[in-house]
Amino acid sequence: MNAIRGLWRSAPLVRNVILNKSTLTRPFATATITPIKPIEDVPSAIELDKLYKRVELEMRGIDPAVLLSYSWFCIAAASHLGIEVTKSWALRKAEKERHTLLRCVHIYKKHRVQYEIRTYFRFIHLQRLTGSTCDTFLEYIERNLPEGCALKVTKVECQKIPDHITPPQE
Amino acid sequence: MYLIFCHKSVILNKLIKMSLFIRNYKPGVAYNAQILWRFNSTTAETVKQGEDEEEFRVLDILHKKGKLQKRVNRRADIQPDRSEKMPTDQNWGNVWPGPRSFHPSSVPLPIRQGYVPKGQAPPGKKANAELMKIPNFLHLTPPVVKSQCEALKKFCTSWPKLLNSEEAIEKNYPMEIISSDYCHASPTIRNPLARIVTLRVKLSNLKLDSRARDKFLRLVGDKYDEKTDLVTLTADRCPVRKQNMDYVNYLLTACYHESWTVEDWETDKCLEDMEYYDFDLNPSKKNLVNWYLMSNNEDNNLNDEQVKNFDVSKIPNGVEYKSAVSELFNEGESDLALNKYDTSVRKLLGLPEKKIAN
């Protein structure tokens, strides 16, 4: 990249030719407008794929059977795409959100009625995905998420320590 | 004349009956003579001549009777279920290509679902609301998933082969960035929790000397976990994940470079300001070194710097003494620490071991 940039700096002639060419081809009608300086195209650095050390899927839903089928589907898709599945489990009991109300609206405080909302959970842990694999897989399983289910994906990306985290030079 | 009239009335009767029948005819409902009897009140006169019906042949010029019979017999031909005509080697993915609620005549499976009292069979698949309520996975059968994954495989890349162990990953990519995505059915697709970003790095992977490390730990405070040696920085103050990511990186950079700067007042720290007991700085070491040199008849004019840098391991049992004294000061007095101090001093001075009184 530096070599290209060096060439760019050291060859004004070439650059002039390129720049002039763009101004010459400009149609006459726009010639009165001050010519826009063409942006020097900086060759973008090669974008490296991200590395995900671990991806944790948390599914929650109102029906344990649907969640089970969905986790089967996720694991099958992961195995077809060559993703390692480390763990897959479910909570033994559902999380219950309870509301206790008076059975009668205004009176009889002794007599209550209880309503509850049950939420079932399932977890799948995957490990060692590249960014493109992760995106593909997640897009696929999120599109096939059944009704009444929610999915939380926690991604642990591993990165190099940035270059500026070095002891200062005195 | 009468005969003619009679004939006429019979024919009339027939015609009335027929028109009534045509009016009341509905396909699929069996024709029942009983339905008609209430209308006979309007033609009560002719009912009495019912016996005479057999005597006269009815002139059926237009063959209406036959036609009517035909129409009664002809019923809308109900097609058999699609599922009954399906070949066994069909491609199921083409029959059920996408998510859809259950449809009994498209699924060639003898499914039953529903709660019934004991001893009864659950209701079958037709007109079964239970089967339609639950989301089905008929569009995600194993062969379909496999073929779809084959098609998706070209977008995937494999994990680098050299990063095949936790240690290798830890060594080359020590920094962890943790974030969450949410997918759920709600009026909005955004979840505010998705903005939270966590940065995790092992302190030993940051290049810090002992002074900078001390300062870094003071700066990050309780974000450092001693047991795992991890520094965890979490940002949730900005509305967007990108901003939080930048902020977390900024925090790490700022803390790191701040820990390397030395302020003027940091040199003013003296022995009284120490937050822990450092054996090398304390008079105890000076006494030990002086005692050791005197007992070996060597010259005893070391300055403070030399005393500080004197290697305790040269003195027999010196290291043990050092650890015993440090422990006594740093962790407080306890029977264990005092006993350790006792034995180390006896060893250092060459005194006999403590006799345990019975």
Short mmCIF file of C-alpha atoms in Angstrom, two decimals:
data_model
loop_
_atom_site.label_atom_id
_atom_site.label_comp_id
_atom_site.label_asym_id
_atom_site.label_seq_id
_atom_site.Cartn_x
_atom_site.Cartn_y
_atom_site.Cartn_z
CA MET A 1 0.00 0.00 0.00
CA ASN A 2 2.82 2.33 0.93
CA ALA A 3 4.49 1.53 -2.35
CA ILE A 4 1.39 2.65 -4.25
CA ARG A 5 1.17 5.80 -2.20
CA GLY A 6 4.83 6.50 -2.81
CA LEU A 7 4.33 6.07 -6.52
CA TRP A 8 1.38 8.42 -6.35
CA ARG A 9 3.47 11.10 -4.66
CA SER A 10 6.55 10.68 -6.79
CA ALA A 11 4.76 10.78 -10.12
CA PRO A 12 3.05 14.16 -10.45
CA LEU A 13 3.02 13.82 -14.19
CA VAL A 14 0.95 10.69 -14.13
CA ARG A 15 -1.34 12.21 -11.58
CA ASN A 16 -1.84 15.35 -13.63
CA VAL A 17 -2.75 13.32 -16.65
CA ILE A 18 -5.34 11.39 -14.68
CA LEU A 19 -6.80 14.49 -13.08
CA ASN A 20 -6.88 16.46 -16.29
CA LYS A 21 -8.59 13.65 -18.05
CA SER A 22 -11.46 13.83 -15.63
CA THR A 23 -11.81 17.59 -16.09
CA LEU A 24 -11.61 17.30 -19.88
CA THR A 25 -14.48 14.86 -20.11
CA ARG A 26 -16.69 17.14 -18.07
CA PRO A 27 -19.62 18.40 -20.22
CA PHE A 28 -19.69 22.06 -21.17
CA ALA A 29 -22.83 22.95 -19.21
CA THR A 30 -21.17 22.25 -15.90
CA ALA A 31 -17.95 24.00 -16.82
CA THR A 32 -19.06 27.23 -15.16
CA ILE A 33 -19.39 25.51 -11.81
CA THR A 34 -16.12 25.43 -9.93
CA PRO A 35 -14.66 22.03 -10.66
CA ILE A 36 -14.95 19.64 -7.75
CA LYS A 37 -11.61 18.36 -6.69
CA PRO A 38 -11.66 14.63 -7.31
CA ILE A 39 -11.25 12.68 -4.11
CA GLU A 40 -7.98 10.87 -4.00
CA ASP A 41 -9.03 7.25 -3.83
CA VAL A 42 -7.23 5.75 -0.90
CA PRO A 43 -6.99 2.02 -1.44
CA SER A 44 -8.90 0.59 1.52
CA ALA A 45 -7.10 -1.77 3.81
CA ILE A 46 -8.01 -5.42 3.47
CA GLU A 47 -10.89 -6.05 5.80
CA LEU A 48 -10.09 -9.02 7.94
CA ASP A 49 -12.75 -11.46 8.95
CA LYS A 50 -13.80 -11.29 12.56
CA LEU A 51 -13.08 -14.19 14.84
CA TYR A 52 -15.69 -15.28 17.33
CA LYS A 53 -14.29 -17.39 20.08
CA ARG A 54 -17.69 -18.32 21.41
CA VAL A 55 -21.31 -17.71 20.49
CA GLU A 56 -24.02 -18.33 23.04
CA LEU A 57 -27.63 -18.75 21.95
CA GLU A 58 -30.35 -18.24 24.50
CA MET A 59 -33.85 -19.14 23.38
CA ARG A 60 -36.89 -18.37 25.39
CA GLY A 61 -40.44 -19.27 24.59
CA ILE A 62 -43.83 -20.23 25.90
CA ASP A 63 -43.76 -23.80 24.65
CA PRO A 64 -40.96 -26.21 25.60
CA ALA A 65 -41.72 -28.59 22.73
CA VAL A 66 -41.28 -25.86 20.14
CA LEU A 67 -38.03 -24.78 21.76
CA LEU A 68 -36.77 -28.35 21.69
CA SER A 69 -37.55 -28.68 17.97
CA TYR A 70 -35.93 -25.35 17.30
CA SER A 71 -32.77 -26.35 19.16
CA TRP A 72 -32.64 -29.56 17.10
CA PHE A 73 -32.87 -27.47 13.98
CA CYS A 74 -30.10 -25.11 15.18
CA ILE A 75 -27.78 -27.97 16.04
CA ALA A 76 -28.46 -29.70 12.71
CA ALA A 77 -27.75 -26.49 10.81
CA ALA A 78 -24.56 -25.91 12.81
CA SER A 79 -23.30 -29.42 12.14
CA HIS A 80 -24.02 -29.08 8.40
CA LEU A 81 -22.13 -25.78 8.29
CA GLY A 82 -19.21 -27.26 10.22
CA ILE A 83 -19.65 -25.30 13.44
CA GLU A 84 -18.63 -26.86 16.72
CA VAL A 85 -21.43 -27.15 19.27
CA THR A 86 -20.03 -27.37 22.76
CA LYS A 87 -23.11 -27.39 24.94
CA SER A 88 -26.88 -27.58 24.66
CA TRP A 89 -29.16 -27.67 27.66
CA ALA A 90 -32.42 -26.45 29.10
CA LEU A 91 -33.41 -25.17 32.47
CA ARG A 92 -35.16 -27.80 34.53
CA LYS A 93 -38.02 -25.52 35.46
CA ALA A 94 -39.70 -22.64 33.74
CA GLU A 95 -39.33 -19.14 34.97
CA LYS A 96 -42.68 -18.10 36.39
CA GLU A 97 -43.82 -14.56 36.66
CA ARG A 98 -46.71 -14.50 39.12
CA HIS A 99 -49.31 -11.88 39.77
CA THR A 100 -51.61 -12.17 42.76
CA LEU A 101 -54.86 -10.29 42.48
CA LEU A 102 -58.04 -10.00 44.50
CA ARG A 103 -60.55 -12.53 43.30
CA CYS A 104 -63.26 -9.96 43.62
CA VAL A 105 -62.28 -6.55 42.43
CA HIS A 106 -63.09 -4.37 45.41
CA ILE A 107 -63.76 -6.44 48.51
CA TYR A 108 -62.88 -9.74 50.23
CA LYS A 109 -59.18 -9.34 50.76
CA LYS A 110 -58.79 -12.93 51.96
CA HIS A 111 -59.71 -14.36 48.61
CA ARG A 112 -57.06 -14.05 45.98
CA VAL A 113 -56.36 -15.47 42.58
CA GLN A 114 -52.94 -16.05 41.08
CA TYR A 115 -51.96 -15.76 37.43
CA GLU A 116 -48.59 -16.79 36.09
CA ILE A 117 -46.61 -16.44 32.88
CA ARG A 118 -44.20 -19.27 32.27
CA THR A 119 -41.10 -18.76 30.18
CA TYR A 120 -39.07 -21.76 29.12
CA PHE A 121 -35.37 -21.49 28.34
CA ARG A 122 -32.91 -23.38 26.19
CA PHE A 123 -29.24 -22.68 25.65
CA ILE A 124 -26.75 -23.65 22.96
CA HIS A 125 -23.06 -22.80 23.01
CA LEU A 126 -21.06 -22.72 19.82
CA GLN A 127 -17.38 -22.06 19.52
CA ARG A 128 -14.81 -20.92 16.99
CA LEU A 129 -16.76 -19.18 14.22
CA THR A 130 -15.42 -16.78 11.69
CA GLY A 131 -17.38 -13.60 11.08
CA SER A 132 -18.89 -14.73 7.78
CA THR A 133 -19.88 -18.15 9.13
CA CYS A 134 -21.43 -16.53 12.17
CA ASP A 135 -23.42 -14.05 10.11
CA THR A 136 -24.67 -16.73 7.74
CA PHE A 137 -25.66 -19.13 10.48
CA LEU A 138 -27.37 -16.49 12.61
CA GLU A 139 -29.26 -15.09 9.65
CA TYR A 140 -30.47 -18.58 8.80
CA ILE A 141 -31.66 -19.53 12.26
CA GLU A 142 -33.13 -16.13 13.00
CA ARG A 143 -35.22 -16.26 9.85
CA ASN A 144 -36.56 -19.65 10.90
CA LEU A 145 -37.38 -18.62 14.44
CA PRO A 146 -40.85 -20.02 15.22
CA GLU A 147 -43.69 -17.94 16.60
CA GLY A 148 -43.70 -17.29 20.32
CA CYS A 149 -39.93 -17.65 20.69
CA ALA A 150 -37.19 -15.12 21.26
CA LEU A 151 -33.50 -15.49 20.62
CA LYS A 152 -30.61 -13.76 22.32
CA VAL A 153 -27.19 -14.20 20.77
CA THR A 154 -24.13 -13.30 22.80
CA LYS A 155 -21.00 -13.10 20.69
CA VAL A 156 -17.53 -13.19 22.20
CA GLU A 157 -15.21 -11.76 19.61
CA CYS A 158 -11.46 -12.11 20.06
CA GLN A 159 -9.20 -9.35 18.86
CA LYS A 160 -5.60 -8.36 18.91
CA ILE A 161 -4.55 -5.75 21.42
CA PRO A 162 -4.47 -2.49 19.44
CA ASP A 163 -1.09 -1.12 18.47
CA HIS A 164 -1.36 1.98 20.57
CA ILE A 165 -1.51 -0.09 23.76
CA THR A 166 2.26 -0.13 24.10
CA PRO A 167 4.51 1.45 26.71
CA PRO A 168 5.31 5.06 25.73
CA GLN A 169 8.74 5.66 24.27
CA GLU A 170 10.70 8.25 26.24
CA MET B 1 -115.44 -33.44 -18.50
CA TYR B 2 -115.01 -34.55 -14.95
CA LEU B 3 -112.32 -36.86 -16.04
CA ILE B 4 -110.54 -34.12 -17.76
CA PHE B 5 -110.89 -31.94 -14.75
CA CYS B 6 -109.66 -34.72 -12.60
CA HIS B 7 -106.70 -35.24 -14.80
CA LYS B 8 -106.05 -31.57 -14.75
CA SER B 9 -106.22 -31.36 -10.99
CA VAL B 10 -103.82 -34.29 -10.60
CA ILE B 11 -101.41 -32.77 -13.01
CA LEU B 12 -101.79 -29.46 -11.26
CA ASN B 13 -101.11 -31.14 -7.96
CA LYS B 14 -98.00 -32.73 -9.35
CA LEU B 15 -96.82 -29.46 -10.77
CA ILE B 16 -97.36 -27.64 -7.47
CA LYS B 17 -95.51 -30.36 -5.64
CA MET B 18 -92.66 -30.14 -8.10
CA SER B 19 -92.40 -26.38 -7.96
CA LEU B 20 -92.36 -26.60 -4.17
CA PHE B 21 -89.72 -29.22 -4.36
CA ILE B 22 -87.61 -27.16 -6.70
CA ARG B 23 -87.99 -24.18 -4.43
CA ASN B 24 -86.95 -26.14 -1.35
CA TYR B 25 -84.29 -28.23 -2.95
CA LYS B 26 -80.81 -27.82 -1.62
CA PRO B 27 -77.99 -29.99 -2.87
CA GLY B 28 -76.85 -32.48 -0.29
CA VAL B 29 -80.11 -32.42 1.69
CA ALA B 30 -82.11 -35.55 1.15
CA TYR B 31 -85.55 -34.97 -0.21
CA ASN B 32 -88.08 -35.74 2.41
CA ALA B 33 -91.79 -35.95 1.77
CA GLN B 34 -92.48 -34.93 5.33
CA ILE B 35 -91.14 -31.50 4.69
CA LEU B 36 -93.89 -30.95 2.22
CA TRP B 37 -96.88 -31.81 4.29
CA ARG B 38 -97.30 -28.43 5.79
CA PHE B 39 -97.70 -26.91 2.33
CA ASN B 40 -100.46 -29.38 1.60
CA SER B 41 -102.84 -27.22 3.59
CA THR B 42 -103.05 -24.92 0.61
CA THR B 43 -103.96 -27.87 -1.62
CA ALA B 44 -106.10 -29.77 0.84
CA GLU B 45 -108.71 -30.48 -1.79
CA THR B 46 -106.37 -32.50 -3.97
CA VAL B 47 -104.78 -34.55 -1.19
CA LYS B 48 -107.91 -36.71 -0.97
CA GLN B 49 -107.39 -37.79 -4.51
CA GLY B 50 -103.99 -39.21 -3.59
CA GLU B 51 -105.36 -42.76 -3.93
CA ASP B 52 -106.31 -42.00 -7.48
CA GLU B 53 -102.75 -41.25 -8.36
CA GLU B 54 -101.94 -44.85 -9.03
CA GLU B 55 -104.81 -45.17 -11.47
CA PHE B 56 -103.72 -42.55 -13.90
CA ARG B 57 -100.46 -42.55 -15.63
CA VAL B 58 -98.97 -39.17 -15.55
CA LEU B 59 -98.12 -37.64 -18.81
CA ASP B 60 -94.52 -36.79 -18.51
CA ILE B 61 -93.79 -35.01 -21.71
CA LEU B 62 -90.65 -33.16 -20.68
CA HIS B 63 -89.25 -36.12 -18.70
CA LYS B 64 -89.05 -33.87 -15.67
CA LYS B 65 -89.31 -36.71 -13.22
CA GLY B 66 -86.26 -38.45 -14.58
CA LYS B 67 -84.31 -35.24 -14.68
CA LEU B 68 -85.18 -34.48 -11.10
CA GLN B 69 -84.13 -37.92 -9.96
CA LYS B 70 -80.90 -37.36 -11.70
CA ARG B 71 -80.36 -34.03 -10.00
CA VAL B 72 -81.05 -35.49 -6.59
CA ASN B 73 -78.51 -38.21 -7.16
CA ARG B 74 -75.87 -35.93 -8.54
CA ARG B 75 -73.74 -34.56 -5.72
CA ALA B 76 -70.76 -32.25 -5.79
CA ASP B 77 -67.93 -34.67 -6.24
CA ILE B 78 -65.62 -34.18 -3.24
CA GLN B 79 -62.04 -34.73 -4.22
CA PRO B 80 -60.02 -37.12 -2.09
CA ASP B 81 -57.32 -35.54 0.10
CA ARG B 82 -54.16 -34.38 -1.55
CA SER B 83 -52.24 -36.32 1.03
CA GLU B 84 -53.80 -39.60 -0.19
CA LYS B 85 -52.55 -39.05 -3.72
CA MET B 86 -48.97 -38.22 -2.76
CA PRO B 87 -46.28 -40.56 -4.01
CA THR B 88 -43.94 -41.94 -1.37
CA ASP B 89 -40.78 -40.69 -3.12
CA GLN B 90 -41.85 -37.06 -3.49
CA ASN B 91 -39.73 -34.09 -2.50
CA TRP B 92 -41.36 -32.92 0.70
CA GLY B 93 -39.63 -29.55 0.51
CA ASN B 94 -41.73 -28.73 -2.56
CA VAL B 95 -44.97 -29.69 -0.84
CA TRP B 96 -44.28 -27.59 2.26
CA PRO B 97 -41.73 -24.95 1.24
CA GLY B 98 -42.20 -22.38 3.97
CA PRO B 99 -43.58 -21.83 7.44
CA ARG B 100 -47.34 -22.31 7.44
CA SER B 101 -49.94 -23.38 9.95
CA PHE B 102 -50.94 -27.00 9.88
CA HIS B 103 -53.16 -28.15 7.01
CA PRO B 104 -54.57 -31.68 7.37
CA SER B 105 -55.04 -32.57 3.72
CA SER B 106 -51.45 -31.66 2.81
CA VAL B 107 -49.77 -33.72 5.50
CA PRO B 108 -49.76 -37.47 4.87
CA LEU B 109 -49.16 -38.35 8.51
CA PRO B 110 -51.67 -40.01 10.87
CA ILE B 111 -51.29 -37.29 13.50
CA ARG B 112 -53.49 -37.10 16.55
CA GLN B 113 -53.50 -34.33 19.08
CA GLY B 114 -55.71 -33.19 21.92
CA TYR B 115 -56.84 -33.98 25.41
CA VAL B 116 -59.51 -36.63 25.86
CA PRO B 117 -60.82 -38.59 28.85
CA LYS B 118 -58.94 -41.74 29.69
CA GLY B 119 -59.40 -44.63 27.31
CA GLN B 120 -60.25 -42.59 24.24
CA ALA B 121 -58.08 -41.85 21.26
CA PRO B 122 -57.10 -38.20 20.74
CA PRO B 123 -58.85 -36.45 17.85
CA GLY B 124 -57.42 -36.93 14.39
CA LYS B 125 -55.79 -34.32 12.19
CA LYS B 126 -58.93 -33.03 10.44
CA ALA B 127 -60.54 -29.92 11.92
CA ASN B 128 -58.18 -30.10 14.86
CA ALA B 129 -57.47 -26.66 16.26
CA GLU B 130 -54.76 -27.99 18.57
CA LEU B 131 -52.60 -28.85 15.60
CA MET B 132 -53.13 -25.46 14.00
CA LYS B 133 -52.24 -23.50 17.15
CA ILE B 134 -48.76 -24.87 17.69
CA PRO B 135 -45.95 -23.71 15.35
CA ASN B 136 -44.82 -26.62 13.23
CA PHE B 137 -41.44 -27.42 11.72
CA LEU B 138 -42.73 -29.19 8.62
CA HIS B 139 -40.72 -26.83 6.42
CA LEU B 140 -37.51 -27.71 8.28
CA THR B 141 -37.24 -31.44 7.79
CA PRO B 142 -33.67 -32.85 7.96
CA PRO B 143 -33.19 -33.23 4.17
CA VAL B 144 -34.43 -29.67 3.60
CA VAL B 145 -32.12 -28.28 6.29
CA LYS B 146 -29.26 -30.20 4.77
CA SER B 147 -29.86 -28.91 1.26
CA GLN B 148 -30.31 -25.35 2.49
CA CYS B 149 -27.06 -25.59 4.46
CA GLU B 150 -25.29 -26.90 1.38
CA ALA B 151 -26.45 -23.80 -0.45
CA LEU B 152 -25.32 -21.57 2.42
CA LYS B 153 -21.94 -23.17 2.74
CA LYS B 154 -20.38 -20.96 0.10
CA PHE B 155 -20.79 -17.96 2.40
CA CYS B 156 -18.91 -19.63 5.24
CA THR B 157 -15.22 -19.66 5.94
CA SER B 158 -13.33 -22.11 8.07
CA TRP B 159 -11.65 -21.32 11.33
CA PRO B 160 -7.87 -20.81 10.97
CA LYS B 161 -6.16 -24.12 11.53
CA LEU B 162 -3.33 -22.76 13.68
CA LEU B 163 -5.75 -21.37 16.24
CA ASN B 164 -6.70 -24.83 17.35
CA SER B 165 -6.43 -24.41 21.10
CA GLU B 166 -7.53 -21.96 23.76
CA GLU B 167 -3.89 -21.08 24.48
CA ALA B 168 -3.20 -20.20 20.87
CA ILE B 169 -6.26 -17.97 20.70
CA GLU B 170 -5.39 -16.41 24.04
CA LYS B 171 -1.84 -15.75 22.90
CA ASN B 172 -2.64 -14.18 19.52
CA TYR B 173 -5.98 -12.56 20.22
CA PRO B 174 -5.99 -11.66 23.90
CA MET B 175 -8.76 -9.08 23.84
CA GLU B 176 -12.42 -10.11 24.02
CA ILE B 177 -15.31 -7.95 22.86
CA ILE B 178 -18.67 -9.21 24.08
CA SER B 179 -21.98 -8.00 22.69
CA SER B 180 -25.48 -9.40 22.30
CA ASP B 181 -28.03 -9.52 19.51
CA TYR B 182 -31.74 -9.91 20.11
CA CYS B 183 -34.39 -11.38 17.85
CA HIS B 184 -37.94 -11.39 19.10
CA ALA B 185 -41.52 -10.73 18.12
CA SER B 186 -42.44 -7.28 19.31
CA PRO B 187 -43.67 -4.08 17.69
CA THR B 188 -40.08 -2.86 17.38
CA ILE B 189 -37.08 -4.78 16.14
CA ARG B 190 -34.72 -2.76 18.31
CA ASN B 191 -33.69 -3.86 21.75
CA PRO B 192 -31.91 -1.31 23.90
CA LEU B 193 -29.86 -4.07 25.53
CA ALA B 194 -28.08 -4.65 22.22
CA ARG B 195 -26.07 -1.46 22.73
CA ILE B 196 -24.06 -2.85 25.67
CA VAL B 197 -20.46 -3.73 24.87
CA THR B 198 -18.01 -5.43 27.20
CA LEU B 199 -14.27 -5.52 26.74
CA ARG B 200 -12.31 -8.17 28.59
CA VAL B 201 -8.57 -8.54 28.65
CA LYS B 202 -6.10 -10.32 30.87
CA LEU B 203 -3.97 -7.91 32.83
CA SER B 204 -0.86 -10.03 32.23
CA ASN B 205 -1.29 -9.47 28.48
CA LEU B 206 -0.92 -5.70 28.83
CA LYS B 207 2.66 -4.56 28.92
CA LEU B 208 2.94 -2.87 32.30
CA ASP B 209 5.77 -2.57 34.80
CA SER B 210 5.11 -2.93 38.50
CA ARG B 211 4.51 0.79 39.11
CA ALA B 212 2.25 1.17 36.08
CA ARG B 213 0.42 -2.00 37.01
CA ASP B 214 -0.23 -0.67 40.48
CA LYS B 215 -1.56 2.56 39.05
CA PHE B 216 -3.66 0.76 36.44
CA LEU B 217 -5.29 -1.34 39.16
CA ARG B 218 -6.05 1.80 41.14
CA LEU B 219 -7.61 3.38 38.06
CA VAL B 220 -9.83 0.45 37.07
CA GLY B 221 -10.78 -0.31 40.69
CA ASP B 222 -13.30 -3.14 41.00
CA LYS B 223 -13.30 -3.81 37.27
CA TYR B 224 -10.31 -6.07 37.90
CA ASP B 225 -10.88 -9.59 39.14
CA GLU B 226 -7.91 -11.00 41.03
CA LYS B 227 -8.96 -14.63 40.75
CA THR B 228 -9.12 -14.69 36.97
CA ASP B 229 -6.70 -11.80 36.32
CA LEU B 230 -9.28 -10.23 34.01
CA VAL B 231 -10.05 -6.57 33.49
CA THR B 232 -13.67 -6.12 32.42
CA LEU B 233 -14.80 -2.79 31.03
CA THR B 234 -18.50 -2.42 30.23
CA ALA B 235 -20.06 0.51 28.41
CA ASP B 236 -23.79 1.14 28.16
CA ARG B 237 -23.93 4.90 28.30
CA CYS B 238 -24.19 5.59 24.58
CA PRO B 239 -27.32 4.79 22.55
CA VAL B 240 -25.58 2.82 19.79
CA ARG B 241 -23.29 -0.17 19.95
CA LYS B 242 -20.64 1.42 17.78
CA GLN B 243 -20.34 4.36 20.13
CA ASN B 244 -20.08 2.09 23.14
CA MET B 245 -17.40 0.06 21.39
CA ASP B 246 -15.39 3.22 20.75
CA TYR B 247 -15.91 4.32 24.32
CA VAL B 248 -14.66 1.02 25.71
CA ASN B 249 -11.56 1.23 23.56
CA TYR B 250 -11.07 4.79 24.68
CA LEU B 251 -11.34 3.73 28.34
CA LEU B 252 -8.69 1.06 27.95
CA THR B 253 -6.35 3.39 26.09
CA ALA B 254 -6.81 6.21 28.56
CA CYS B 255 -6.30 4.00 31.62
CA TYR B 256 -3.27 2.36 30.07
CA HIS B 257 -1.47 5.57 29.13
CA GLU B 258 -2.47 7.29 32.33
CA SER B 259 -0.91 4.45 34.29
CA TRP B 260 2.39 5.03 32.49
CA THR B 261 2.60 8.75 33.30
CA VAL B 262 4.52 9.64 36.45
CA GLU B 263 3.29 12.67 38.34
CA ASP B 264 5.62 14.84 40.43
CA TRP B 265 3.89 14.02 43.67
CA GLU B 266 4.33 10.29 43.17
CA THR B 267 7.99 10.55 44.23
CA ASP B 268 6.95 11.99 47.61
CA LYS B 269 5.65 8.64 48.75
CA CYS B 270 7.51 7.54 51.89
CA LEU B 271 7.54 4.47 54.10
CA GLU B 272 4.55 5.65 56.16
CA ASP B 273 2.44 5.95 52.99
CA MET B 274 2.99 2.36 51.97
CA GLU B 275 -0.23 0.39 51.84
CA TYR B 276 1.58 -2.91 52.41
CA TYR B 277 4.75 -4.01 54.21
CA ASP B 278 7.74 -4.21 51.89
CA PHE B 279 10.60 -6.00 53.61
CA ASP B 280 13.24 -4.45 51.38
CA LEU B 281 12.34 -0.89 52.38
CA ASN B 282 11.97 -1.41 56.11
CA PRO B 283 14.55 -1.15 58.91
CA SER B 284 14.07 -4.82 59.62
CA LYS B 285 16.11 -5.65 56.53
CA LYS B 286 18.82 -3.23 57.54
CA ASN B 287 19.09 -4.85 60.94
CA LEU B 288 19.23 -8.30 59.36
CA VAL B 289 21.95 -7.33 56.91
CA ASN B 290 23.99 -5.56 59.56
CA TRP B 291 23.71 -8.49 61.90
CA TYR B 292 24.76 -10.89 59.14
CA LEU B 293 27.79 -8.86 58.12
CA MET B 294 28.91 -8.33 61.74
CA SER B 295 28.62 -12.02 62.49
CA ASN B 296 30.81 -12.75 59.45
CA ASN B 297 33.33 -10.01 60.41
CA GLU B 298 32.85 -8.13 57.14
CA ASP B 299 32.84 -4.37 56.75
CA ASN B 300 29.62 -2.88 57.80
CA ASN B 301 29.35 0.41 55.95
CA LEU B 302 26.61 -0.21 53.42
CA ASN B 303 24.47 2.74 52.53
CA ASP B 304 20.68 2.56 52.28
CA GLU B 305 20.62 1.76 48.57
CA GLN B 306 23.04 -1.14 49.01
CA VAL B 307 21.02 -2.49 51.90
CA LYS B 308 17.90 -2.26 49.79
CA ASN B 309 19.49 -4.25 46.96
CA PHE B 310 21.16 -6.81 49.22
CA ASP B 311 20.11 -10.30 48.25
CA VAL B 312 18.47 -11.97 51.24
CA SER B 313 19.00 -15.44 49.81
CA LYS B 314 22.73 -15.13 50.59
CA ILE B 315 21.91 -15.31 54.28
CA PRO B 316 21.10 -18.83 55.45
CA ASN B 317 17.37 -19.05 56.27
CA GLY B 318 17.03 -15.42 55.22
CA VAL B 319 14.25 -15.95 52.73
CA GLU B 320 12.16 -17.82 55.25
CA TYR B 321 12.66 -15.01 57.76
CA LYS B 322 11.66 -12.44 55.15
CA SER B 323 8.44 -14.24 54.25
CA ALA B 324 7.59 -14.77 57.93
CA VAL B 325 8.03 -11.09 58.77
CA SER B 326 6.13 -9.94 55.68
CA GLU B 327 3.26 -12.28 56.44
CA LEU B 328 3.12 -11.11 60.02
CA PHE B 329 2.76 -7.50 58.94
CA ASN B 330 0.66 -7.94 55.83
CA GLU B 331 -1.84 -10.50 57.05
CA GLY B 332 -2.00 -9.61 60.70
CA GLU B 333 -1.06 -11.57 63.80
CA SER B 334 -2.28 -15.09 64.08
CA ASP B 335 -1.05 -18.24 65.80
CA LEU B 336 0.16 -19.63 62.52
CA ALA B 337 2.06 -16.48 61.55
CA LEU B 338 3.59 -16.13 65.00
CA ASN B 339 4.71 -19.76 65.05
CA LYS B 340 6.23 -19.33 61.61
CA TYR B 341 8.05 -16.23 62.77
CA ASP B 342 9.25 -18.07 65.88
CA THR B 343 10.72 -21.01 63.96
CA SER B 344 12.29 -18.78 61.29
CA VAL B 345 14.04 -16.62 63.92
CA ARG B 346 15.31 -19.70 65.75
CA LYS B 347 16.66 -21.10 62.49
CA LEU B 348 18.22 -17.78 61.53
CA LEU B 349 20.02 -17.30 64.84
CA GLY B 350 20.87 -20.99 65.22
CA LEU B 351 18.84 -21.37 68.41
CA PRO B 352 17.49 -24.74 69.55
CA GLU B 353 13.95 -25.60 68.49
CA LYS B 354 11.06 -24.77 70.71
CA LYS B 355 10.26 -27.45 73.22
CA ILE B 356 6.58 -28.17 73.34
CA ALA B 357 5.44 -28.13 76.91
CA ASN B 358 3.22 -30.98 77.76
#
